[in-house]
Tab-separated table of C-alpha atoms in Angstrom:
chain	number	residue	atom	x	y	z
A	116	MET	CA	-39.561	63.205	-73.944
A	117	LEU	CA	-39.303	61.847	-77.484
A	118	THR	CA	-35.615	61.171	-78.123
A	119	TYR	CA	-33.222	60.995	-81.032
A	120	GLU	CA	-32.804	57.267	-80.445
A	121	ASP	CA	-36.591	56.833	-80.627
A	122	LEU	CA	-36.607	58.438	-84.069
A	123	LYS	CA	-33.655	56.381	-85.287
A	124	ALA	CA	-35.625	53.250	-84.406
A	125	ASN	CA	-38.818	54.461	-86.094
A	126	GLU	CA	-39.482	52.345	-89.186
A	127	SER	CA	-41.638	54.939	-90.951
A	128	ILE	CA	-39.084	57.734	-90.525
A	129	ASN	CA	-36.302	55.514	-91.806
A	130	THR	CA	-38.434	54.629	-94.822
A	131	TYR	CA	-38.897	58.332	-95.612
A	132	ILE	CA	-35.149	58.925	-95.352
A	133	THR	CA	-34.422	55.956	-97.606
A	134	LYS	CA	-36.991	56.929	-100.233
A	135	ALA	CA	-35.926	60.583	-100.192
A	136	ASP	CA	-32.363	59.517	-100.910
A	137	GLU	CA	-33.546	57.221	-103.699
A	138	SER	CA	-35.221	60.212	-105.333
A	139	LEU	CA	-31.967	62.171	-105.178
A	140	LEU	CA	-30.049	59.194	-106.554
A	141	ALA	CA	-32.384	59.187	-109.559
A	142	LEU	CA	-31.617	62.884	-110.056
A	143	GLY	CA	-27.856	62.313	-109.864
A	144	TYR	CA	-27.273	63.896	-106.458
A	145	THR	CA	-24.675	62.878	-103.893
A	146	GLU	CA	-25.572	60.712	-100.897
A	147	HIS	CA	-28.239	62.121	-98.569
A	148	SER	CA	-29.068	58.935	-96.671
A	149	PHE	CA	-28.246	57.678	-93.173
A	150	ALA	CA	-24.526	58.443	-93.337
A	151	HIS	CA	-25.291	62.094	-94.081
A	152	VAL	CA	-28.172	62.673	-91.665
A	153	THR	CA	-26.398	60.862	-88.826
A	154	ARG	CA	-23.234	62.887	-89.343
A	155	VAL	CA	-25.247	66.116	-89.450
A	156	ALA	CA	-27.136	65.142	-86.290
A	157	GLU	CA	-23.968	64.386	-84.335
A	158	THR	CA	-22.126	67.479	-85.596
A	159	ALA	CA	-25.060	69.721	-84.649
A	160	LYS	CA	-24.999	68.218	-81.166
A	161	TYR	CA	-21.221	68.755	-80.933
A	162	ILE	CA	-21.607	72.450	-81.766
A	163	LEU	CA	-24.219	73.117	-79.093
A	164	LYS	CA	-22.493	70.930	-76.499
A	165	GLU	CA	-19.178	72.710	-77.055
A	166	LEU	CA	-20.901	76.070	-76.565
A	167	GLY	CA	-22.589	75.037	-73.330
A	168	PHE	CA	-26.164	74.634	-74.485
A	169	SER	CA	-28.418	72.332	-72.481
A	170	GLU	CA	-28.685	68.607	-73.153
A	171	HIS	CA	-32.280	69.217	-74.192
A	172	GLU	CA	-31.219	71.693	-76.885
A	173	GLN	CA	-28.509	69.294	-78.022
A	174	GLU	CA	-31.152	66.587	-78.388
A	175	LEU	CA	-33.387	68.868	-80.453
A	176	ALA	CA	-30.432	69.619	-82.722
A	177	ARG	CA	-29.808	65.900	-83.240
A	178	ILE	CA	-33.461	65.303	-84.078
A	179	ALA	CA	-33.491	68.217	-86.528
A	180	GLY	CA	-30.330	66.857	-88.126
A	181	TYR	CA	-31.789	63.381	-88.547
A	182	LEU	CA	-34.999	64.670	-90.138
A	183	HIS	CA	-33.679	67.651	-92.082
A	184	ASP	CA	-33.626	66.114	-95.582
A	185	ILE	CA	-36.882	64.116	-95.635
A	186	GLY	CA	-38.450	66.831	-97.807
A	187	ASN	CA	-36.454	65.475	-100.742
A	188	LEU	CA	-39.116	62.778	-100.832
A	189	VAL	CA	-41.501	65.439	-102.191
A	190	ASN	CA	-39.078	67.330	-104.434
A	191	ARG	CA	-35.573	68.724	-104.272
A	192	VAL	CA	-36.998	72.202	-104.885
A	193	ASP	CA	-38.020	73.779	-101.562
A	194	HIS	CA	-37.171	70.547	-99.765
A	195	SER	CA	-36.466	72.394	-96.529
A	196	GLN	CA	-40.024	73.720	-96.365
A	197	SER	CA	-41.701	70.465	-97.360
A	198	GLY	CA	-39.433	68.640	-94.921
A	199	ALA	CA	-40.483	70.989	-92.140
A	200	VAL	CA	-44.151	70.239	-92.825
A	201	MET	CA	-43.454	66.507	-92.853
A	202	ALA	CA	-41.471	66.764	-89.609
A	203	PHE	CA	-44.322	68.668	-87.964
A	204	ARG	CA	-46.787	65.903	-88.764
A	205	ILE	CA	-44.412	63.146	-87.661
A	206	LEU	CA	-43.473	64.774	-84.361
A	207	ASP	CA	-47.011	65.892	-83.577
A	208	ASN	CA	-48.273	62.345	-84.126
A	209	LEU	CA	-45.542	61.107	-81.783
A	210	HIS	CA	-46.821	63.565	-79.125
A	211	MET	CA	-43.750	65.761	-78.857
A	212	GLU	CA	-44.232	69.019	-76.948
A	213	ALA	CA	-45.344	71.907	-79.149
A	214	ASP	CA	-42.435	74.143	-78.152
A	215	ASP	CA	-39.918	71.481	-79.155
A	216	ILE	CA	-41.720	70.811	-82.436
A	217	ALA	CA	-41.619	74.524	-83.221
A	218	THR	CA	-37.865	74.681	-82.658
A	219	ILE	CA	-37.164	71.635	-84.836
A	220	VAL	CA	-39.536	72.642	-87.630
A	221	SER	CA	-38.108	76.163	-87.849
A	222	ALA	CA	-34.580	74.707	-88.005
A	223	ILE	CA	-35.452	72.284	-90.798
A	224	GLY	CA	-37.376	74.931	-92.724
A	225	ASN	CA	-34.373	77.261	-92.619
A	226	HIS	CA	-31.445	74.957	-93.357
A	227	ASP	CA	-31.199	75.478	-97.121
A	228	GLU	CA	-29.031	78.262	-98.527
A	229	GLY	CA	-31.699	79.414	-100.967
A	230	THR	CA	-34.135	80.606	-98.305
A	231	GLY	CA	-32.643	79.718	-94.936
A	232	VAL	CA	-31.973	82.037	-92.018
A	233	PRO	CA	-30.461	80.931	-88.681
A	234	VAL	CA	-33.514	81.824	-86.611
A	235	ASN	CA	-32.373	80.096	-83.418
A	236	ALA	CA	-29.405	78.181	-81.998
A	237	VAL	CA	-30.677	74.804	-83.215
A	238	SER	CA	-31.117	76.090	-86.763
A	239	ALA	CA	-27.647	77.663	-86.691
A	240	ALA	CA	-26.082	74.385	-85.548
A	241	LEU	CA	-28.020	72.469	-88.226
A	242	ILE	CA	-26.831	74.818	-90.984
A	243	LEU	CA	-23.183	74.518	-89.970
A	244	ALA	CA	-23.404	70.744	-89.602
A	245	ASP	CA	-25.164	70.242	-92.933
A	246	LYS	CA	-23.006	72.525	-95.046
A	247	SER	CA	-19.761	71.151	-93.635
A	248	ASP	CA	-20.509	67.564	-94.694
A	249	VAL	CA	-18.357	67.494	-97.809
A	250	ARG	CA	-16.508	64.205	-98.416
A	251	ARG	CA	-15.482	61.721	-101.078
A	252	SER	CA	-17.772	58.970	-99.786
A	253	ARG	CA	-20.862	61.013	-100.692
A	254	VAL	CA	-20.112	60.633	-104.410
A	255	ARG	CA	-22.063	57.769	-105.980
A	256	ASN	CA	-20.841	58.113	-109.555
A	257	ASN	CA	-17.910	55.711	-110.029
A	258	ASP	CA	-16.869	57.133	-113.407
A	259	THR	CA	-14.612	60.133	-112.784
A	260	SER	CA	-14.757	61.059	-116.473
A	261	HIS	CA	-18.475	61.821	-116.100
A	262	PHE	CA	-18.328	63.801	-112.847
A	263	ASP	CA	-20.370	66.979	-112.634
A	264	ILE	CA	-19.064	69.838	-110.508
A	265	HIS	CA	-20.753	68.530	-107.329
A	266	ASP	CA	-19.135	65.131	-107.846
A	267	ARG	CA	-15.745	66.717	-108.469
A	268	VAL	CA	-15.857	68.928	-105.416
A	269	ASN	CA	-17.017	66.217	-103.023
A	270	TYR	CA	-14.637	63.632	-104.484
A	271	SER	CA	-11.709	66.005	-104.154
A	272	VAL	CA	-12.188	66.459	-100.397
A	273	LYS	CA	-9.786	64.081	-98.672
A	274	LYS	CA	-10.454	65.432	-95.191
A	275	SER	CA	-13.076	67.718	-93.641
A	276	ILE	CA	-13.004	68.955	-90.037
A	277	LEU	CA	-15.403	71.370	-88.331
A	278	LYS	CA	-13.889	72.585	-85.059
A	279	ILE	CA	-14.641	75.237	-82.451
A	280	ASN	CA	-11.572	76.788	-80.822
A	281	GLU	CA	-10.914	76.603	-77.080
A	282	GLU	CA	-11.926	80.237	-76.572
A	283	HIS	CA	-15.322	79.530	-78.192
A	284	SER	CA	-14.865	82.508	-80.494
A	285	ILE	CA	-14.182	80.844	-83.867
A	286	ILE	CA	-15.584	77.858	-85.738
A	287	LYS	CA	-13.309	76.584	-88.506
A	288	LEU	CA	-14.134	74.389	-91.469
A	289	LYS	CA	-10.805	72.909	-92.576
A	290	LEU	CA	-10.695	71.048	-95.889
A	291	ILE	CA	-7.887	69.140	-97.527
A	292	ILE	CA	-8.595	69.082	-101.260
A	293	ASP	CA	-6.974	66.948	-103.931
A	294	THR	CA	-6.682	69.502	-106.739
A	295	ARG	CA	-6.365	66.757	-109.350
A	296	TYR	CA	-10.142	66.456	-109.245
A	297	SER	CA	-11.320	69.932	-108.284
A	298	SER	CA	-9.866	73.392	-107.888
A	299	VAL	CA	-10.515	75.766	-105.026
A	300	MET	CA	-12.478	77.911	-107.482
A	301	ASP	CA	-14.766	74.956	-108.226
A	302	TYR	CA	-15.525	74.768	-104.526
A	303	PHE	CA	-16.385	78.457	-104.411
A	304	GLU	CA	-18.524	78.244	-107.533
A	305	ILE	CA	-21.040	75.912	-105.937
A	306	PHE	CA	-20.543	76.521	-102.227
A	307	LEU	CA	-20.142	80.276	-101.851
A	308	THR	CA	-23.801	80.821	-100.873
A	309	ARG	CA	-23.497	77.950	-98.405
A	310	MET	CA	-20.435	79.489	-96.812
A	311	VAL	CA	-22.182	82.852	-96.501
A	312	LEU	CA	-25.043	81.098	-94.696
A	313	CYS	CA	-22.490	79.353	-92.461
A	314	ARG	CA	-21.040	82.736	-91.541
A	315	LYS	CA	-24.505	83.978	-90.551
A	316	ALA	CA	-25.134	80.799	-88.553
A	317	ALA	CA	-21.829	81.189	-86.731
A	318	GLU	CA	-22.674	84.791	-85.888
A	319	LYS	CA	-26.006	83.634	-84.446
A	320	LEU	CA	-23.981	81.486	-82.033
A	321	GLY	CA	-21.560	84.294	-81.205
A	322	LEU	CA	-18.775	82.832	-83.349
A	323	GLN	CA	-16.673	83.858	-86.318
A	324	PHE	CA	-16.687	81.446	-89.257
A	325	LYS	CA	-13.409	80.581	-90.961
A	326	LEU	CA	-12.974	78.477	-94.092
A	327	ILE	CA	-9.512	76.999	-94.564
A	328	ILE	CA	-8.658	74.992	-97.681
A	329	ASN	CA	-5.255	73.327	-97.976
A	330	GLU	CA	-4.010	75.396	-95.029
A	331	GLN	CA	-5.017	78.715	-96.643
A	332	GLN	CA	-7.731	80.809	-95.005
A	333	LEU	CA	-10.281	81.916	-97.593
A	334	ILE	CA	-13.079	83.300	-95.408
C-alpha cells in the first residue's frame, strides 16, 4: 500500500505543495505550506484513531490532509476541486488502489466551506482538521498595522486545541484569543461558514461540535 510517509518523501508532491504556498504568499494569504498540511494530516488521523476507525482509514486521512491544498497551485478559487483532480492523477500514477483514491479525492474535493460536504469519515476528519488550524505562526505579515482580518484573527489566537471527549460524543475546538488584535466578532465574521461546516462534519462522525473561545461556549 502507498503510505503517507511515501508521499512525504516524494519530491514532485513536495514541489507542488511549495509552489502552491508561494502562489498564496503572492496573494497575501496565511501559511499553507508543510507546517499546515502536516498538522492537518496528523489531526485528521487523531480524529479517526480516537473514534476507533481502522489504521487504513487513518492512513487515508493523513494522505488526504497532506495533499488537500495542492489545488492552490492552479488558483485559490475552487482549489478543492482542482486539488482533487491533481491528487487523482498523482495517486493513480503511483498505483494506489482505486477505492482508496476515490476516498481521498472525494475528501479533498469537499474540504472547502464554499462547496464542501462531509461525504465520508475521511472527508469529515479532513474538514475538522483543516478548519481548526488557526494560529499566530500562520501569519506571514510582520507589520501589525497592515493586518487584514485574516491576519488579525490568526495572529490573535494564542492557543488552539481540538479535542474529542472521553465519551466520544463531543469534539471541542478551544481557542484562547488575544483581543488586542482581534475580537470574537472578527472571528465569526470570517469563520462562521467554516464552523457550520465543522458542525456538519462532526455530525457525520456521530459527534456534537462545540466552539469555545476564551472559556465561553459560542456554538
